[in-house]
């Protein structure tokens, strides 16, 4: 009972701990319910060759990244060099989902900043974006050989996230049957 | 004089120019739009997170509203549309979170806090009641009386 005066202090520290934890959470990162679920089916025209469509089934059998981007997206410029650099290592194919963009703008953007994508598919009305639960560009999905979404990066891919989170997951998935 | 008559005539004709038609409804199907709005008000916009998709003018909110409208028009029920959005964006889109394992604390938390507060209050009150029921021995009574009396006497001046 001697230490009774410490009770308010302990309560305060507990509250401060909760608040500190809450402050460090990012409310923009809404966990996706699609993790470990099959990726939604799509079939969309390709940016460079609008007559040819790319569908989810075309990517079956390999581990790949789907990067949602747009020429109007400021944060995409920030992550773009990271993607260009990563693409040159040819670890996995990166498919771009050009989200609610104008194709001429998108093509000019790729000319200017480099093209890390095997191909980009055009989601002009954002319908496929909604199917993937996209709410803030850029977003990046890691999809396994069976077409199941295994990881989602919300916001720009940073070198740190790539090295410490995404690459280990890629290696693990590539090792799997 | 002529100018004044002309002006009066002109003013007399003025009400005719004030004529307009009834406002046309902004949407083709007001009943559908009412359902869209009602449902949109309980769906959270993921971009401006403290607004519903009915209030928000973010691009995504417009798209989601269009989806809601399209699916309701196609004959889906409100629940089916909500399921469609939850499958893509998670429970976060709901302003009214469902009761399940991960949200038990959210729903039961206030009641638990209230009950623990009441329990604490009850414990304190019962303890206070016990403490005030202290009985003194005859010797202690005499001592207390003596102390009280001495306190009532005027203090001797120094």
GROMACS .gro file of C-alpha atoms in nm:
model
  335
    1UNK     CA    1   0.000   0.000   0.000
    2UNK     CA    2   0.305   0.223   0.036
    3UNK     CA    3   0.344   0.249  -0.339
    4UNK     CA    4  -0.017   0.363  -0.383
    5UNK     CA    5   0.091   0.709  -0.492
    6UNK     CA    6   0.254   0.545  -0.794
    7UNK     CA    7  -0.081   0.429  -0.932
    8UNK     CA    8  -0.168   0.755  -1.116
    9UNK     CA    9   0.187   0.763  -1.255
   10UNK     CA   10   0.153   0.406  -1.380
   11UNK     CA   11  -0.185   0.489  -1.540
   12UNK     CA   12  -0.034   0.797  -1.702
   13UNK     CA   13   0.257   0.596  -1.842
   14UNK     CA   14   0.015   0.334  -1.975
   15UNK     CA   15  -0.192   0.604  -2.147
   16UNK     CA   16   0.120   0.774  -2.283
   17UNK     CA   17   0.235   0.437  -2.417
   18UNK     CA   18  -0.093   0.383  -2.598
   19UNK     CA   19  -0.085   0.736  -2.742
   20UNK     CA   20   0.278   0.700  -2.855
   21UNK     CA   21   0.187   0.373  -3.027
   22UNK     CA   22  -0.118   0.531  -3.189
   23UNK     CA   23   0.083   0.829  -3.314
   24UNK     CA   24   0.323   0.596  -3.491
   25UNK     CA   25   0.051   0.410  -3.676
   26UNK     CA   26  -0.024   0.530  -4.025
   27UNK     CA   27  -0.400   0.576  -4.061
   28UNK     CA   28  -0.357   0.589  -4.439
   29UNK     CA   29  -0.250   0.227  -4.443
   30UNK     CA   30  -0.573   0.036  -4.449
   31UNK     CA   31  -0.496  -0.336  -4.441
   32UNK     CA   32  -0.622  -0.502  -4.757
   33UNK     CA   33  -0.869  -0.789  -4.723
   34UNK     CA   34  -0.729  -0.925  -5.051
   35UNK     CA   35  -0.402  -1.053  -4.901
   36UNK     CA   36  -0.380  -1.432  -4.950
   37UNK     CA   37  -0.685  -1.419  -5.179
   38UNK     CA   38  -0.681  -1.482  -5.554
   39UNK     CA   39  -0.616  -1.164  -5.748
   40UNK     CA   40  -0.929  -1.032  -5.921
   41UNK     CA   41  -0.947  -1.135  -6.284
   42UNK     CA   42  -0.882  -0.864  -6.540
   43UNK     CA   43  -0.819  -0.829  -6.910
   44UNK     CA   44  -0.699  -0.487  -7.016
   45UNK     CA   45  -0.536  -0.330  -7.322
   46UNK     CA   46  -0.165  -0.265  -7.305
   47UNK     CA   47  -0.041   0.092  -7.301
   48UNK     CA   48   0.210   0.055  -7.585
   49UNK     CA   49  -0.003  -0.191  -7.787
   50UNK     CA   50  -0.368  -0.102  -7.721
   51UNK     CA   51  -0.489  -0.379  -7.955
   52UNK     CA   52  -0.340  -0.651  -7.736
   53UNK     CA   53  -0.491  -0.737  -7.402
   54UNK     CA   54  -0.315  -0.874  -7.099
   55UNK     CA   55  -0.512  -1.086  -6.855
   56UNK     CA   56  -0.444  -1.234  -6.514
   57UNK     CA   57  -0.409  -1.582  -6.663
   58UNK     CA   58  -0.117  -1.464  -6.881
   59UNK     CA   59   0.084  -1.415  -6.564
   60UNK     CA   60   0.012  -1.755  -6.407
   61UNK     CA   61   0.318  -1.962  -6.325
   62UNK     CA   62   0.544  -1.677  -6.223
   63UNK     CA   63   0.586  -1.448  -5.928
   64UNK     CA   64   0.525  -1.089  -6.034
   65UNK     CA   65   0.465  -0.737  -5.916
   66UNK     CA   66   0.167  -0.524  -6.012
   67UNK     CA   67   0.251  -0.157  -5.968
   68UNK     CA   68  -0.037   0.090  -5.984
   69UNK     CA   69   0.083   0.421  -6.126
   70UNK     CA   70  -0.031   0.731  -6.310
   71UNK     CA   71   0.138   1.027  -6.470
   72UNK     CA   72  -0.062   1.261  -6.244
   73UNK     CA   73   0.066   1.087  -5.934
   74UNK     CA   74   0.337   1.280  -5.752
   75UNK     CA   75   0.449   1.001  -5.520
   76UNK     CA   76   0.496   0.775  -5.826
   77UNK     CA   77   0.787   0.995  -5.934
   78UNK     CA   78   0.944   0.938  -5.598
   79UNK     CA   79   0.929   0.558  -5.624
   80UNK     CA   80   1.000   0.539  -5.997
   81UNK     CA   81   1.384   0.534  -5.978
   82UNK     CA   82   1.358   0.253  -5.722
   83UNK     CA   83   1.146   0.050  -5.965
   84UNK     CA   84   1.370   0.126  -6.263
   85UNK     CA   85   1.668   0.012  -6.062
   86UNK     CA   86   1.490  -0.301  -5.941
   87UNK     CA   87   1.367  -0.389  -6.291
   88UNK     CA   88   1.724  -0.388  -6.420
   89UNK     CA   89   1.802  -0.675  -6.180
   90UNK     CA   90   1.534  -0.890  -6.355
   91UNK     CA   91   1.428  -1.062  -6.035
   92UNK     CA   92   1.057  -1.053  -6.118
   93UNK     CA   93   0.853  -0.899  -6.400
   94UNK     CA   94   0.684  -0.574  -6.302
   95UNK     CA   95   0.350  -0.504  -6.468
   96UNK     CA   96   0.225  -0.147  -6.452
   97UNK     CA   97  -0.142  -0.070  -6.399
   98UNK     CA   98  -0.185   0.273  -6.551
   99UNK     CA   99  -0.467   0.397  -6.332
  100UNK     CA  100  -0.716   0.659  -6.458
  101UNK     CA  101  -0.462   0.824  -6.681
  102UNK     CA  102  -0.446   0.965  -7.033
  103UNK     CA  103  -0.241   0.730  -7.249
  104UNK     CA  104  -0.040   1.006  -7.427
  105UNK     CA  105   0.054   1.152  -7.086
  106UNK     CA  106   0.147   0.807  -6.959
  107UNK     CA  107   0.367   0.731  -7.262
  108UNK     CA  108   0.543   1.067  -7.229
  109UNK     CA  109   0.597   0.999  -6.860
  110UNK     CA  110   0.765   0.665  -6.934
  111UNK     CA  111   0.983   0.828  -7.201
  112UNK     CA  112   1.095   1.090  -6.957
  113UNK     CA  113   1.156   0.884  -6.643
  114UNK     CA  114   1.234   0.539  -6.785
  115UNK     CA  115   1.018   0.230  -6.816
  116UNK     CA  116   1.062  -0.040  -6.551
  117UNK     CA  117   0.756  -0.232  -6.669
  118UNK     CA  118   0.744  -0.544  -6.883
  119UNK     CA  119   0.421  -0.387  -6.998
  120UNK     CA  120   0.164  -0.147  -6.860
  121UNK     CA  121  -0.207  -0.212  -6.881
  122UNK     CA  122  -0.457   0.067  -6.912
  123UNK     CA  123  -0.729   0.102  -6.652
  124UNK     CA  124  -0.885   0.422  -6.783
  125UNK     CA  125  -1.205   0.418  -6.576
  126UNK     CA  126  -1.045   0.276  -6.260
  127UNK     CA  127  -1.271  -0.031  -6.253
  128UNK     CA  128  -0.989  -0.283  -6.214
  129UNK     CA  129  -0.837  -0.049  -5.957
  130UNK     CA  130  -1.153  -0.080  -5.748
  131UNK     CA  131  -1.143  -0.459  -5.787
  132UNK     CA  132  -0.791  -0.451  -5.642
  133UNK     CA  133  -0.903  -0.219  -5.363
  134UNK     CA  134  -0.679   0.063  -5.484
  135UNK     CA  135  -0.742   0.389  -5.299
  136UNK     CA  136  -0.414   0.576  -5.315
  137UNK     CA  137  -0.169   0.556  -5.600
  138UNK     CA  138   0.104   0.427  -5.597
  139UNK     CA  139   0.028   0.081  -5.468
  140UNK     CA  140   0.218  -0.237  -5.541
  141UNK     CA  141   0.090  -0.594  -5.523
  142UNK     CA  142   0.307  -0.905  -5.500
  143UNK     CA  143   0.131  -1.193  -5.674
  144UNK     CA  144   0.246  -1.555  -5.662
  145UNK     CA  145   0.258  -1.831  -5.924
  146UNK     CA  146  -0.102  -1.933  -5.857
  147UNK     CA  147  -0.225  -1.577  -5.897
  148UNK     CA  148  -0.275  -1.517  -5.525
  149UNK     CA  149  -0.199  -1.173  -5.381
  150UNK     CA  150   0.067  -1.218  -5.113
  151UNK     CA  151   0.163  -0.864  -5.019
  152UNK     CA  152   0.053  -0.508  -5.078
  153UNK     CA  153   0.273  -0.203  -5.048
  154UNK     CA  154   0.062   0.107  -4.992
  155UNK     CA  155   0.237   0.423  -5.106
  156UNK     CA  156   0.577   0.443  -5.273
  157UNK     CA  157   0.810   0.144  -5.276
  158UNK     CA  158   1.113   0.259  -5.079
  159UNK     CA  159   1.458   0.096  -5.117
  160UNK     CA  160   1.423  -0.013  -4.755
  161UNK     CA  161   1.083  -0.181  -4.808
  162UNK     CA  162   1.212  -0.344  -5.125
  163UNK     CA  163   1.524  -0.492  -4.963
  164UNK     CA  164   1.382  -0.590  -4.628
  165UNK     CA  165   1.021  -0.683  -4.699
  166UNK     CA  166   0.945  -0.737  -5.066
  167UNK     CA  167   1.263  -0.916  -5.180
  168UNK     CA  168   1.259  -1.178  -4.902
  169UNK     CA  169   0.894  -1.249  -4.983
  170UNK     CA  170   0.973  -1.279  -5.354
  171UNK     CA  171   1.254  -1.529  -5.284
  172UNK     CA  172   1.025  -1.730  -5.060
  173UNK     CA  173   0.748  -1.739  -5.324
  174UNK     CA  174   0.987  -1.821  -5.606
  175UNK     CA  175   1.119  -2.113  -5.402
  176UNK     CA  176   0.766  -2.245  -5.352
  177UNK     CA  177   0.614  -2.481  -5.606
  178UNK     CA  178  -4.369   6.288  -7.026
  179UNK     CA  179  -4.335   6.039  -7.309
  180UNK     CA  180  -4.025   5.898  -7.146
  181UNK     CA  181  -4.213   5.848  -6.822
  182UNK     CA  182  -4.496   5.658  -6.996
  183UNK     CA  183  -4.247   5.442  -7.180
  184UNK     CA  184  -4.068   5.365  -6.855
  185UNK     CA  185  -4.396   5.277  -6.679
  186UNK     CA  186  -4.493   5.043  -6.961
  187UNK     CA  187  -4.154   4.883  -6.949
  188UNK     CA  188  -4.180   4.830  -6.574
  189UNK     CA  189  -4.533   4.690  -6.614
  190UNK     CA  190  -4.394   4.431  -6.852
  191UNK     CA  191  -4.112   4.336  -6.618
  192UNK     CA  192  -4.297   4.051  -6.437
  193UNK     CA  193  -4.328   3.866  -6.768
  194UNK     CA  194  -3.952   3.827  -6.787
  195UNK     CA  195  -3.949   3.681  -6.435
  196UNK     CA  196  -4.115   3.367  -6.561
  197UNK     CA  197  -3.913   3.044  -6.547
  198UNK     CA  198  -3.994   2.678  -6.581
  199UNK     CA  199  -3.992   2.436  -6.289
  200UNK     CA  200  -3.646   2.306  -6.205
  201UNK     CA  201  -3.588   1.978  -6.378
  202UNK     CA  202  -3.472   1.690  -6.157
  203UNK     CA  203  -3.093   1.653  -6.171
  204UNK     CA  204  -3.104   1.277  -6.204
  205UNK     CA  205  -3.304   1.048  -6.426
  206UNK     CA  206  -3.428   0.834  -6.140
  207UNK     CA  207  -3.472   1.025  -5.810
  208UNK     CA  208  -3.581   0.710  -5.622
  209UNK     CA  209  -3.261   0.529  -5.717
  210UNK     CA  210  -3.055   0.836  -5.634
  211UNK     CA  211  -3.212   0.849  -5.289
  212UNK     CA  212  -3.105   0.488  -5.228
  213UNK     CA  213  -2.755   0.563  -5.358
  214UNK     CA  214  -2.723   0.859  -5.123
  215UNK     CA  215  -2.860   0.671  -4.825
  216UNK     CA  216  -2.612   0.387  -4.876
  217UNK     CA  217  -2.325   0.626  -4.956
  218UNK     CA  218  -2.369   0.795  -4.620
  219UNK     CA  219  -2.266   0.481  -4.431
  220UNK     CA  220  -1.966   0.406  -4.653
  221UNK     CA  221  -1.636   0.564  -4.565
  222UNK     CA  222  -1.418   0.730  -4.825
  223UNK     CA  223  -1.066   0.584  -4.811
  224UNK     CA  224  -0.898   0.899  -4.936
  225UNK     CA  225  -1.048   1.160  -4.702
  226UNK     CA  226  -1.102   0.919  -4.421
  227UNK     CA  227  -1.339   1.118  -4.205
  228UNK     CA  228  -1.592   1.169  -4.479
  229UNK     CA  229  -1.845   0.930  -4.622
  230UNK     CA  230  -1.844   0.869  -4.995
  231UNK     CA  231  -2.164   1.076  -5.006
  232UNK     CA  232  -1.983   1.383  -4.871
  233UNK     CA  233  -1.645   1.343  -5.032
  234UNK     CA  234  -1.559   1.477  -5.374
  235UNK     CA  235  -1.238   1.278  -5.402
  236UNK     CA  236  -1.205   1.094  -5.734
  237UNK     CA  237  -1.228   0.759  -5.560
  238UNK     CA  238  -1.548   0.861  -5.380
  239UNK     CA  239  -1.702   0.964  -5.713
  240UNK     CA  240  -1.602   0.627  -5.861
  241UNK     CA  241  -1.736   0.433  -5.566
  242UNK     CA  242  -2.062   0.629  -5.577
  243UNK     CA  243  -2.088   0.545  -5.947
  244UNK     CA  244  -2.031   0.179  -5.859
  245UNK     CA  245  -2.301   0.190  -5.592
  246UNK     CA  246  -2.542   0.354  -5.837
  247UNK     CA  247  -2.463   0.109  -6.115
  248UNK     CA  248  -2.502  -0.196  -5.896
  249UNK     CA  249  -2.825  -0.078  -5.733
  250UNK     CA  250  -2.961   0.001  -6.079
  251UNK     CA  251  -2.867  -0.350  -6.188
  252UNK     CA  252  -3.099  -0.482  -5.917
  253UNK     CA  253  -2.852  -0.569  -5.641
  254UNK     CA  254  -2.961  -0.521  -5.282
  255UNK     CA  255  -2.794  -0.281  -5.039
  256UNK     CA  256  -2.631  -0.574  -4.857
  257UNK     CA  257  -2.483  -0.711  -5.179
  258UNK     CA  258  -2.330  -0.374  -5.263
  259UNK     CA  259  -2.184  -0.344  -4.913
  260UNK     CA  260  -2.038  -0.697  -4.943
  261UNK     CA  261  -1.886  -0.601  -5.277
  262UNK     CA  262  -1.704  -0.304  -5.123
  263UNK     CA  263  -1.602  -0.487  -4.805
  264UNK     CA  264  -1.447  -0.765  -5.017
  265UNK     CA  265  -1.221  -0.503  -5.178
  266UNK     CA  266  -1.155  -0.249  -4.907
  267UNK     CA  267  -1.224  -0.437  -4.585
  268UNK     CA  268  -1.443  -0.342  -4.289
  269UNK     CA  269  -1.273  -0.002  -4.296
  270UNK     CA  270  -1.530   0.119  -4.551
  271UNK     CA  271  -1.810   0.066  -4.302
  272UNK     CA  272  -1.900   0.344  -4.061
  273UNK     CA  273  -2.090   0.081  -3.865
  274UNK     CA  274  -1.833  -0.194  -3.797
  275UNK     CA  275  -1.972  -0.549  -3.765
  276UNK     CA  276  -1.944  -0.739  -3.437
  277UNK     CA  277  -1.680  -1.009  -3.471
  278UNK     CA  278  -1.364  -1.143  -3.309
  279UNK     CA  279  -1.144  -0.846  -3.390
  280UNK     CA  280  -1.404  -0.585  -3.299
  281UNK     CA  281  -1.531  -0.732  -2.970
  282UNK     CA  282  -1.318  -0.488  -2.769
  283UNK     CA  283  -1.449  -0.198  -2.974
  284UNK     CA  284  -1.811  -0.289  -2.906
  285UNK     CA  285  -1.774  -0.418  -2.549
  286UNK     CA  286  -1.507  -0.168  -2.439
  287UNK     CA  287  -1.737   0.114  -2.322
  288UNK     CA  288  -1.960  -0.128  -2.129
  289UNK     CA  289  -1.651  -0.289  -1.970
  290UNK     CA  290  -1.519   0.052  -1.866
  291UNK     CA  291  -1.856   0.145  -1.717
  292UNK     CA  292  -1.884  -0.183  -1.527
  293UNK     CA  293  -1.530  -0.167  -1.392
  294UNK     CA  294  -1.593   0.193  -1.284
  295UNK     CA  295  -1.911   0.090  -1.103
  296UNK     CA  296  -1.732  -0.205  -0.940
  297UNK     CA  297  -1.455   0.025  -0.817
  298UNK     CA  298  -1.708   0.276  -0.685
  299UNK     CA  299  -1.898  -0.001  -0.504
  300UNK     CA  300  -1.577  -0.130  -0.349
  301UNK     CA  301  -1.478   0.219  -0.229
  302UNK     CA  302  -1.820   0.288  -0.083
  303UNK     CA  303  -1.837  -0.043   0.102
  304UNK     CA  304  -1.488   0.014   0.241
  305UNK     CA  305  -1.579   0.363   0.355
  306UNK     CA  306  -1.890   0.227   0.527
  307UNK     CA  307  -1.678  -0.031   0.708
  308UNK     CA  308  -1.421   0.228   0.814
  309UNK     CA  309  -1.680   0.468   0.959
  310UNK     CA  310  -1.821   0.186   1.172
  311UNK     CA  311  -1.512   0.193   1.400
  312UNK     CA  312  -1.602   0.161   1.768
  313UNK     CA  313  -1.393   0.314   2.046
  314UNK     CA  314  -1.321   0.160   2.381
  315UNK     CA  315  -1.428   0.347   2.700
  316UNK     CA  316  -1.070   0.455   2.756
  317UNK     CA  317  -1.047   0.598   2.400
  318UNK     CA  318  -1.382   0.779   2.450
  319UNK     CA  319  -1.252   0.946   2.763
  320UNK     CA  320  -0.932   1.053   2.586
  321UNK     CA  321  -1.126   1.190   2.290
  322UNK     CA  322  -1.353   1.389   2.519
  323UNK     CA  323  -1.055   1.529   2.703
  324UNK     CA  324  -0.891   1.634   2.375
  325UNK     CA  325  -1.209   1.802   2.250
  326UNK     CA  326  -1.258   1.992   2.572
  327UNK     CA  327  -0.901   2.112   2.584
  328UNK     CA  328  -0.941   2.232   2.225
  329UNK     CA  329  -1.245   2.438   2.324
  330UNK     CA  330  -1.057   2.625   2.597
  331UNK     CA  331  -0.910   2.956   2.491
  332UNK     CA  332  -0.543   2.938   2.416
  333UNK     CA  333  -0.333   3.092   2.690
  334UNK     CA  334  -0.162   3.405   2.563
  335UNK     CA  335   0.208   3.377   2.532
   0.00000   0.00000   0.00000
